[in-house]
């Protein structure tokens, strides 16, 4: 993320600031940071899961409001204004879909469920002489259903964990952020430091070694152990570990 000046660094700093401010009782400032992060890329709002299931509607409302306000401000600063932004969005999404989702691109640093399923399918499909374009199209559609079903599962599990320590709900949000998009690059693993921070602040338990091992395996670099072409061990192992952690 740092070598490419990726915005994920700024998003992580805002989410981290939100968590730290929440710990210190600065609820509104915390919500502002999370709302601005959500305006840059919408998925940081998944960290509101804990507030949602615990009924902390004030923080949910503040974060959502500032997300909308920051988004409107950003759109207003675009030279073509709101109409131009609304015209660019579907074009950019369609381009991303054609150049990344429906191709091999993104498999190298991918930690999503779609990537983990797509890799063996493309590999064996190429060996059997299958139409790879149809396989890509299939996973393009499957990815939409995985995202919808995954968000429902996240909410259900969140309500079941509403009395659990905060780090478990933060981990669940992280798992959704990493697993549910069609492409999930390695730099998004930064967000695992959020539940890790909350985890190390908890009182010791008998499960600590297993949990610490899980975090370690997720964060250790694996993208340079290649499996097929430029697709790495990350593509298979990270989704498996994330699901195991849930």
PDB file of C-alpha atoms in Angstrom:
ATOM      1  CA  UNK A   1       0.000   0.000   0.000  1.00  0.00           C
ATOM      2  CA  UNK A   2       2.779   2.468   0.903  1.00  0.00           C
ATOM      3  CA  UNK A   3       4.912   1.865  -2.195  1.00  0.00           C
ATOM      4  CA  UNK A   4       1.914   2.672  -4.427  1.00  0.00           C
ATOM      5  CA  UNK A   5       0.602   5.542  -2.275  1.00  0.00           C
ATOM      6  CA  UNK A   6      -2.657   3.600  -2.021  1.00  0.00           C
ATOM      7  CA  UNK A   7      -5.611   5.316  -0.341  1.00  0.00           C
ATOM      8  CA  UNK A   8      -5.987   2.249   1.881  1.00  0.00           C
ATOM      9  CA  UNK A   9      -3.316   3.742   4.159  1.00  0.00           C
ATOM     10  CA  UNK A  10      -5.455   6.836   4.765  1.00  0.00           C
ATOM     11  CA  UNK A  11      -8.576   4.710   5.251  1.00  0.00           C
ATOM     12  CA  UNK A  12      -6.785   2.538   7.810  1.00  0.00           C
ATOM     13  CA  UNK A  13      -5.549   5.618   9.716  1.00  0.00           C
ATOM     14  CA  UNK A  14      -9.096   7.006   9.836  1.00  0.00           C
ATOM     15  CA  UNK A  15     -10.568   3.678  11.006  1.00  0.00           C
ATOM     16  CA  UNK A  16      -7.802   3.300  13.620  1.00  0.00           C
ATOM     17  CA  UNK A  17      -8.418   6.864  14.829  1.00  0.00           C
ATOM     18  CA  UNK A  18     -12.125   6.050  15.040  1.00  0.00           C
ATOM     19  CA  UNK A  19     -11.453   3.006  17.229  1.00  0.00           C
ATOM     20  CA  UNK A  20      -9.021   4.855  19.517  1.00  0.00           C
ATOM     21  CA  UNK A  21     -11.383   7.812  19.907  1.00  0.00           C
ATOM     22  CA  UNK A  22     -14.242   5.452  20.710  1.00  0.00           C
ATOM     23  CA  UNK A  23     -12.110   3.840  23.444  1.00  0.00           C
ATOM     24  CA  UNK A  24     -11.583   7.312  24.919  1.00  0.00           C
ATOM     25  CA  UNK A  25     -15.287   8.113  24.877  1.00  0.00           C
ATOM     26  CA  UNK A  26     -15.104  10.620  22.012  1.00  0.00           C
ATOM     27  CA  UNK A  27     -18.112   9.172  20.212  1.00  0.00           C
ATOM     28  CA  UNK A  28     -18.819  12.011  17.781  1.00  0.00           C
ATOM     29  CA  UNK A  29     -15.195  12.470  16.678  1.00  0.00           C
ATOM     30  CA  UNK A  30     -14.948   8.707  16.344  1.00  0.00           C
ATOM     31  CA  UNK A  31     -18.036   8.646  14.136  1.00  0.00           C
ATOM     32  CA  UNK A  32     -16.687  11.523  12.006  1.00  0.00           C
ATOM     33  CA  UNK A  33     -13.463   9.606  11.270  1.00  0.00           C
ATOM     34  CA  UNK A  34     -15.364   6.463  10.336  1.00  0.00           C
ATOM     35  CA  UNK A  35     -17.845   8.443   8.231  1.00  0.00           C
ATOM     36  CA  UNK A  36     -15.037  10.107   6.232  1.00  0.00           C
ATOM     37  CA  UNK A  37     -13.388   6.691   5.723  1.00  0.00           C
ATOM     38  CA  UNK A  38     -16.733   5.388   4.462  1.00  0.00           C
ATOM     39  CA  UNK A  39     -16.977   8.289   2.022  1.00  0.00           C
ATOM     40  CA  UNK A  40     -13.624   7.302   0.480  1.00  0.00           C
ATOM     41  CA  UNK A  41     -14.532   3.601   0.195  1.00  0.00           C
ATOM     42  CA  UNK A  42     -17.849   2.407   1.561  1.00  0.00           C
ATOM     43  CA  UNK A  43     -16.714  -0.824   3.240  1.00  0.00           C
ATOM     44  CA  UNK A  44     -15.202   0.804   6.412  1.00  0.00           C
ATOM     45  CA  UNK A  45     -18.827   1.375   7.462  1.00  0.00           C
ATOM     46  CA  UNK A  46     -18.951  -2.379   8.157  1.00  0.00           C
ATOM     47  CA  UNK A  47     -17.044  -1.556  11.344  1.00  0.00           C
ATOM     48  CA  UNK A  48     -20.356  -0.126  12.593  1.00  0.00           C
ATOM     49  CA  UNK A  49     -21.511  -3.734  13.004  1.00  0.00           C
ATOM     50  CA  UNK A  50     -20.758  -3.722  16.733  1.00  0.00           C
ATOM     51  CA  UNK A  51     -22.714  -0.498  17.268  1.00  0.00           C
ATOM     52  CA  UNK A  52     -25.590  -1.771  15.136  1.00  0.00           C
ATOM     53  CA  UNK A  53     -26.078  -5.052  17.002  1.00  0.00           C
ATOM     54  CA  UNK A  54     -25.584  -3.396  20.401  1.00  0.00           C
ATOM     55  CA  UNK A  55     -28.082  -0.631  19.650  1.00  0.00           C
ATOM     56  CA  UNK A  56     -25.593   2.259  19.651  1.00  0.00           C
ATOM     57  CA  UNK A  57     -27.754   4.201  17.195  1.00  0.00           C
ATOM     58  CA  UNK A  58     -26.156   7.545  17.979  1.00  0.00           C
ATOM     59  CA  UNK A  59     -22.766   6.478  16.601  1.00  0.00           C
ATOM     60  CA  UNK A  60     -24.387   4.732  13.626  1.00  0.00           C
ATOM     61  CA  UNK A  61     -26.370   7.895  12.810  1.00  0.00           C
ATOM     62  CA  UNK A  62     -23.392  10.250  13.185  1.00  0.00           C
ATOM     63  CA  UNK A  63     -21.097   8.065  11.065  1.00  0.00           C
ATOM     64  CA  UNK A  64     -23.719   7.628   8.341  1.00  0.00           C
ATOM     65  CA  UNK A  65     -24.474  11.354   8.300  1.00  0.00           C
ATOM     66  CA  UNK A  66     -20.833  12.376   7.979  1.00  0.00           C
ATOM     67  CA  UNK A  67     -20.317   9.736   5.300  1.00  0.00           C
ATOM     68  CA  UNK A  68     -23.119  11.281   3.230  1.00  0.00           C
ATOM     69  CA  UNK A  69     -21.892  14.848   3.863  1.00  0.00           C
ATOM     70  CA  UNK A  70     -18.288  14.014   2.948  1.00  0.00           C
ATOM     71  CA  UNK A  71     -19.478  12.218  -0.187  1.00  0.00           C
ATOM     72  CA  UNK A  72     -21.600  15.197  -1.270  1.00  0.00           C
ATOM     73  CA  UNK A  73     -18.693  17.558  -0.615  1.00  0.00           C
ATOM     74  CA  UNK A  74     -16.371  15.404  -2.706  1.00  0.00           C
ATOM     75  CA  UNK A  75     -18.882  15.255  -5.567  1.00  0.00           C
ATOM     76  CA  UNK A  76     -19.314  19.029  -5.453  1.00  0.00           C
ATOM     77  CA  UNK A  77     -15.550  19.497  -5.969  1.00  0.00           C
ATOM     78  CA  UNK A  78     -15.506  17.416  -9.176  1.00  0.00           C
ATOM     79  CA  UNK A  79     -15.309  19.752 -12.221  1.00  0.00           C
ATOM     80  CA  UNK A  80     -18.428  18.243 -13.810  1.00  0.00           C
ATOM     81  CA  UNK A  81     -20.371  18.325 -10.539  1.00  0.00           C
ATOM     82  CA  UNK A  82     -22.928  15.777  -9.404  1.00  0.00           C
ATOM     83  CA  UNK A  83     -24.175  14.931 -12.884  1.00  0.00           C
ATOM     84  CA  UNK A  84     -20.641  14.206 -14.067  1.00  0.00           C
ATOM     85  CA  UNK A  85     -19.899  12.025 -11.060  1.00  0.00           C
ATOM     86  CA  UNK A  86     -23.090  10.027 -11.577  1.00  0.00           C
ATOM     87  CA  UNK A  87     -22.105   9.512 -15.218  1.00  0.00           C
ATOM     88  CA  UNK A  88     -18.549   8.416 -14.366  1.00  0.00           C
ATOM     89  CA  UNK A  89     -19.535   5.905 -11.682  1.00  0.00           C
ATOM     90  CA  UNK A  90     -21.267   3.260 -13.852  1.00  0.00           C
ATOM     91  CA  UNK A  91     -18.561   3.657 -16.527  1.00  0.00           C
ATOM     92  CA  UNK A  92     -15.770   3.100 -14.010  1.00  0.00           C
ATOM     93  CA  UNK A  93     -17.552   0.148 -12.419  1.00  0.00           C
ATOM     94  CA  UNK A  94     -18.114  -1.416 -15.848  1.00  0.00           C
ATOM     95  CA  UNK A  95     -14.442  -0.925 -16.731  1.00  0.00           C
ATOM     96  CA  UNK A  96     -13.317  -2.498 -13.455  1.00  0.00           C
ATOM     97  CA  UNK A  97     -15.665  -5.404 -14.071  1.00  0.00           C
ATOM     98  CA  UNK A  98     -14.367  -5.988 -17.613  1.00  0.00           C
ATOM     99  CA  UNK A  99     -10.666  -5.519 -16.852  1.00  0.00           C
ATOM    100  CA  UNK A 100     -10.391  -7.143 -13.420  1.00  0.00           C
ATOM    101  CA  UNK A 101     -13.427  -9.140 -12.284  1.00  0.00           C
ATOM    102  CA  UNK A 102     -13.938 -10.970 -15.586  1.00  0.00           C
ATOM    103  CA  UNK A 103     -10.238 -11.647 -16.156  1.00  0.00           C
ATOM    104  CA  UNK A 104      -7.254 -13.224 -14.411  1.00  0.00           C
ATOM    105  CA  UNK A 105      -6.090  -9.848 -13.082  1.00  0.00           C
ATOM    106  CA  UNK A 106      -6.171  -9.484  -9.315  1.00  0.00           C
ATOM    107  CA  UNK A 107      -5.536 -13.168  -8.592  1.00  0.00           C
ATOM    108  CA  UNK A 108      -1.983 -12.578  -7.366  1.00  0.00           C
ATOM    109  CA  UNK A 109      -2.843 -10.575  -4.248  1.00  0.00           C
ATOM    110  CA  UNK A 110      -6.427 -11.766  -3.846  1.00  0.00           C
ATOM    111  CA  UNK A 111      -7.983 -12.817  -0.520  1.00  0.00           C
ATOM    112  CA  UNK A 112     -11.645 -13.019  -1.564  1.00  0.00           C
ATOM    113  CA  UNK A 113     -13.933 -16.034  -1.616  1.00  0.00           C
ATOM    114  CA  UNK A 114     -14.549 -15.555  -5.334  1.00  0.00           C
ATOM    115  CA  UNK A 115     -10.805 -15.685  -6.000  1.00  0.00           C
ATOM    116  CA  UNK A 116     -10.374 -18.859  -3.944  1.00  0.00           C
ATOM    117  CA  UNK A 117     -13.123 -20.562  -5.951  1.00  0.00           C
ATOM    118  CA  UNK A 118     -12.097 -19.088  -9.297  1.00  0.00           C
ATOM    119  CA  UNK A 119      -8.435 -20.176  -9.163  1.00  0.00           C
ATOM    120  CA  UNK A 120      -8.964 -23.980  -9.216  1.00  0.00           C
ATOM    121  CA  UNK A 121     -11.879 -23.611 -11.641  1.00  0.00           C
ATOM    122  CA  UNK A 122      -9.785 -21.686 -14.168  1.00  0.00           C
ATOM    123  CA  UNK A 123      -6.814 -24.019 -13.688  1.00  0.00           C
ATOM    124  CA  UNK A 124      -8.731 -27.254 -14.244  1.00  0.00           C
ATOM    125  CA  UNK A 125     -10.934 -25.616 -16.875  1.00  0.00           C
ATOM    126  CA  UNK A 126      -7.863 -24.718 -18.937  1.00  0.00           C
ATOM    127  CA  UNK A 127      -6.546 -28.275 -18.609  1.00  0.00           C
ATOM    128  CA  UNK A 128      -9.878 -29.673 -19.831  1.00  0.00           C
ATOM    129  CA  UNK A 129     -10.211 -27.182 -22.663  1.00  0.00           C
ATOM    130  CA  UNK A 130     -13.276 -25.436 -21.225  1.00  0.00           C
ATOM    131  CA  UNK A 131     -14.466 -22.006 -22.374  1.00  0.00           C
ATOM    132  CA  UNK A 132     -12.689 -19.773 -19.829  1.00  0.00           C
ATOM    133  CA  UNK A 133     -14.796 -16.724 -20.735  1.00  0.00           C
ATOM    134  CA  UNK A 134     -17.893 -18.572 -19.541  1.00  0.00           C
ATOM    135  CA  UNK A 135     -16.132 -19.484 -16.286  1.00  0.00           C
ATOM    136  CA  UNK A 136     -15.205 -15.836 -15.710  1.00  0.00           C
ATOM    137  CA  UNK A 137     -18.785 -14.748 -16.422  1.00  0.00           C
ATOM    138  CA  UNK A 138     -20.102 -17.384 -14.020  1.00  0.00           C
ATOM    139  CA  UNK A 139     -17.895 -16.148 -11.200  1.00  0.00           C
ATOM    140  CA  UNK A 140     -18.786 -12.557 -12.035  1.00  0.00           C
ATOM    141  CA  UNK A 141     -22.442 -13.387 -11.316  1.00  0.00           C
ATOM    142  CA  UNK A 142     -21.603 -15.670  -8.389  1.00  0.00           C
ATOM    143  CA  UNK A 143     -19.660 -12.836  -6.769  1.00  0.00           C
ATOM    144  CA  UNK A 144     -22.814 -10.709  -6.519  1.00  0.00           C
ATOM    145  CA  UNK A 145     -24.679 -13.486  -4.683  1.00  0.00           C
ATOM    146  CA  UNK A 146     -21.709 -14.174  -2.404  1.00  0.00           C
ATOM    147  CA  UNK A 147     -21.672 -10.490  -1.413  1.00  0.00           C
ATOM    148  CA  UNK A 148     -25.421 -10.415  -0.674  1.00  0.00           C
ATOM    149  CA  UNK A 149     -25.488 -13.720   1.189  1.00  0.00           C
ATOM    150  CA  UNK A 150     -22.256 -12.857   3.018  1.00  0.00           C
ATOM    151  CA  UNK A 151     -23.649  -9.575   4.357  1.00  0.00           C
ATOM    152  CA  UNK A 152     -26.742 -11.405   5.642  1.00  0.00           C
ATOM    153  CA  UNK A 153     -24.541 -13.998   7.352  1.00  0.00           C
ATOM    154  CA  UNK A 154     -22.422 -11.205   8.862  1.00  0.00           C
ATOM    155  CA  UNK A 155     -25.511  -9.552  10.359  1.00  0.00           C
ATOM    156  CA  UNK A 156     -26.828 -12.846  11.753  1.00  0.00           C
ATOM    157  CA  UNK A 157     -23.478 -13.729  13.305  1.00  0.00           C
ATOM    158  CA  UNK A 158     -23.138 -10.162  14.573  1.00  0.00           C
ATOM    159  CA  UNK A 159     -26.397 -10.381  16.506  1.00  0.00           C
ATOM    160  CA  UNK A 160     -25.307 -13.745  17.919  1.00  0.00           C
ATOM    161  CA  UNK A 161     -22.013 -12.165  19.044  1.00  0.00           C
ATOM    162  CA  UNK A 162     -23.518  -8.928  20.402  1.00  0.00           C
ATOM    163  CA  UNK A 163     -22.396  -9.819  23.950  1.00  0.00           C
ATOM    164  CA  UNK A 164     -18.963 -10.987  22.795  1.00  0.00           C
ATOM    165  CA  UNK A 165     -15.778  -8.891  23.152  1.00  0.00           C
ATOM    166  CA  UNK A 166     -15.457  -6.020  20.685  1.00  0.00           C
ATOM    167  CA  UNK A 167     -12.546  -7.629  18.861  1.00  0.00           C
ATOM    168  CA  UNK A 168     -14.751 -10.502  17.663  1.00  0.00           C
ATOM    169  CA  UNK A 169     -17.228  -8.136  16.040  1.00  0.00           C
ATOM    170  CA  UNK A 170     -14.356  -6.133  14.522  1.00  0.00           C
ATOM    171  CA  UNK A 171     -12.864  -9.370  13.176  1.00  0.00           C
ATOM    172  CA  UNK A 172     -16.219 -10.324  11.668  1.00  0.00           C
ATOM    173  CA  UNK A 173     -16.377  -6.950   9.904  1.00  0.00           C
ATOM    174  CA  UNK A 174     -12.792  -7.443   8.658  1.00  0.00           C
ATOM    175  CA  UNK A 175     -13.615 -10.914   7.363  1.00  0.00           C
ATOM    176  CA  UNK A 176     -16.538  -9.464   5.386  1.00  0.00           C
ATOM    177  CA  UNK A 177     -14.346  -6.650   3.998  1.00  0.00           C
ATOM    178  CA  UNK A 178     -11.772  -9.175   2.770  1.00  0.00           C
ATOM    179  CA  UNK A 179     -13.936 -12.114   1.711  1.00  0.00           C
ATOM    180  CA  UNK A 180     -16.974 -10.594   0.018  1.00  0.00           C
ATOM    181  CA  UNK A 181     -15.649  -8.368  -2.810  1.00  0.00           C
ATOM    182  CA  UNK A 182     -14.835 -10.097  -6.131  1.00  0.00           C
ATOM    183  CA  UNK A 183     -11.222  -8.920  -5.765  1.00  0.00           C
ATOM    184  CA  UNK A 184      -9.621  -8.244  -2.390  1.00  0.00           C
ATOM    185  CA  UNK A 185      -5.994  -7.106  -2.549  1.00  0.00           C
ATOM    186  CA  UNK A 186      -3.397  -7.809   0.137  1.00  0.00           C
ATOM    187  CA  UNK A 187      -3.205  -4.185   1.274  1.00  0.00           C
ATOM    188  CA  UNK A 188      -6.677  -4.550   2.797  1.00  0.00           C
ATOM    189  CA  UNK A 189      -5.125  -6.935   5.341  1.00  0.00           C
ATOM    190  CA  UNK A 190      -4.068  -3.710   7.108  1.00  0.00           C
ATOM    191  CA  UNK A 191      -7.523  -3.637   8.674  1.00  0.00           C
ATOM    192  CA  UNK A 192      -6.803  -6.846  10.608  1.00  0.00           C
ATOM    193  CA  UNK A 193      -4.725  -4.694  12.958  1.00  0.00           C
ATOM    194  CA  UNK A 194      -8.024  -3.218  14.218  1.00  0.00           C
ATOM    195  CA  UNK A 195      -9.387  -6.457  15.778  1.00  0.00           C
ATOM    196  CA  UNK A 196      -5.809  -7.384  16.751  1.00  0.00           C
ATOM    197  CA  UNK A 197      -5.505  -4.135  18.731  1.00  0.00           C
ATOM    198  CA  UNK A 198      -8.801  -4.845  20.504  1.00  0.00           C
ATOM    199  CA  UNK A 199      -7.801  -8.488  21.085  1.00  0.00           C
ATOM    200  CA  UNK A 200      -4.509  -7.694  22.876  1.00  0.00           C
ATOM    201  CA  UNK A 201      -6.375  -5.345  25.229  1.00  0.00           C
ATOM    202  CA  UNK A 202      -8.638  -8.161  26.459  1.00  0.00           C
ATOM    203  CA  UNK A 203      -7.978 -10.233  29.575  1.00  0.00           C
ATOM    204  CA  UNK A 204      -5.995 -13.439  28.820  1.00  0.00           C
ATOM    205  CA  UNK A 205      -7.964 -16.606  28.024  1.00  0.00           C
ATOM    206  CA  UNK A 206      -7.132 -20.211  27.179  1.00  0.00           C
ATOM    207  CA  UNK A 207      -7.863 -19.528  23.485  1.00  0.00           C
ATOM    208  CA  UNK A 208      -5.272 -16.758  23.149  1.00  0.00           C
ATOM    209  CA  UNK A 209      -2.559 -18.898  21.502  1.00  0.00           C
ATOM    210  CA  UNK A 210      -4.940 -20.162  18.807  1.00  0.00           C
ATOM    211  CA  UNK A 211      -6.261 -16.685  18.091  1.00  0.00           C
ATOM    212  CA  UNK A 212      -2.782 -15.124  18.024  1.00  0.00           C
ATOM    213  CA  UNK A 213      -1.646 -17.876  15.636  1.00  0.00           C
ATOM    214  CA  UNK A 214      -4.580 -17.119  13.337  1.00  0.00           C
ATOM    215  CA  UNK A 215      -3.704 -13.415  13.199  1.00  0.00           C
ATOM    216  CA  UNK A 216      -0.065 -14.275  12.572  1.00  0.00           C
ATOM    217  CA  UNK A 217      -0.856 -16.622   9.697  1.00  0.00           C
ATOM    218  CA  UNK A 218      -3.137 -14.042   8.107  1.00  0.00           C
ATOM    219  CA  UNK A 219      -0.592 -11.241   8.315  1.00  0.00           C
ATOM    220  CA  UNK A 220       2.565 -13.128   7.307  1.00  0.00           C
ATOM    221  CA  UNK A 221       3.467 -12.396   3.629  1.00  0.00           C
ATOM    222  CA  UNK A 222       2.373 -15.222   1.323  1.00  0.00           C
ATOM    223  CA  UNK A 223       2.026 -13.444  -2.022  1.00  0.00           C
ATOM    224  CA  UNK A 224       5.426 -14.606  -3.301  1.00  0.00           C
ATOM    225  CA  UNK A 225       4.672 -18.315  -3.010  1.00  0.00           C
ATOM    226  CA  UNK A 226       3.203 -18.974  -6.454  1.00  0.00           C
ATOM    227  CA  UNK A 227       0.673 -21.698  -7.226  1.00  0.00           C
ATOM    228  CA  UNK A 228      -0.521 -21.098 -10.794  1.00  0.00           C
ATOM    229  CA  UNK A 229       1.026 -18.442 -13.052  1.00  0.00           C
ATOM    230  CA  UNK A 230       1.166 -15.297 -10.864  1.00  0.00           C
ATOM    231  CA  UNK A 231      -1.592 -16.469  -8.484  1.00  0.00           C
ATOM    232  CA  UNK A 232      -0.092 -16.961  -5.045  1.00  0.00           C
ATOM    233  CA  UNK A 233      -0.754 -18.977  -1.901  1.00  0.00           C
ATOM    234  CA  UNK A 234      -2.623 -15.918  -0.598  1.00  0.00           C
ATOM    235  CA  UNK A 235      -5.511 -16.645  -2.965  1.00  0.00           C
ATOM    236  CA  UNK A 236      -6.292 -19.994  -1.328  1.00  0.00           C
ATOM    237  CA  UNK A 237      -4.912 -19.776   2.215  1.00  0.00           C
ATOM    238  CA  UNK A 238      -6.168 -16.347   3.324  1.00  0.00           C
ATOM    239  CA  UNK A 239      -9.868 -17.013   2.557  1.00  0.00           C
ATOM    240  CA  UNK A 240      -9.601 -20.388   4.319  1.00  0.00           C
ATOM    241  CA  UNK A 241      -8.047 -18.773   7.403  1.00  0.00           C
ATOM    242  CA  UNK A 242     -10.597 -15.943   7.442  1.00  0.00           C
ATOM    243  CA  UNK A 243     -13.512 -18.387   7.300  1.00  0.00           C
ATOM    244  CA  UNK A 244     -11.867 -20.518  10.010  1.00  0.00           C
ATOM    245  CA  UNK A 245     -11.606 -17.439  12.230  1.00  0.00           C
ATOM    246  CA  UNK A 246     -15.307 -16.693  11.849  1.00  0.00           C
TER     247      UNK A 246
END
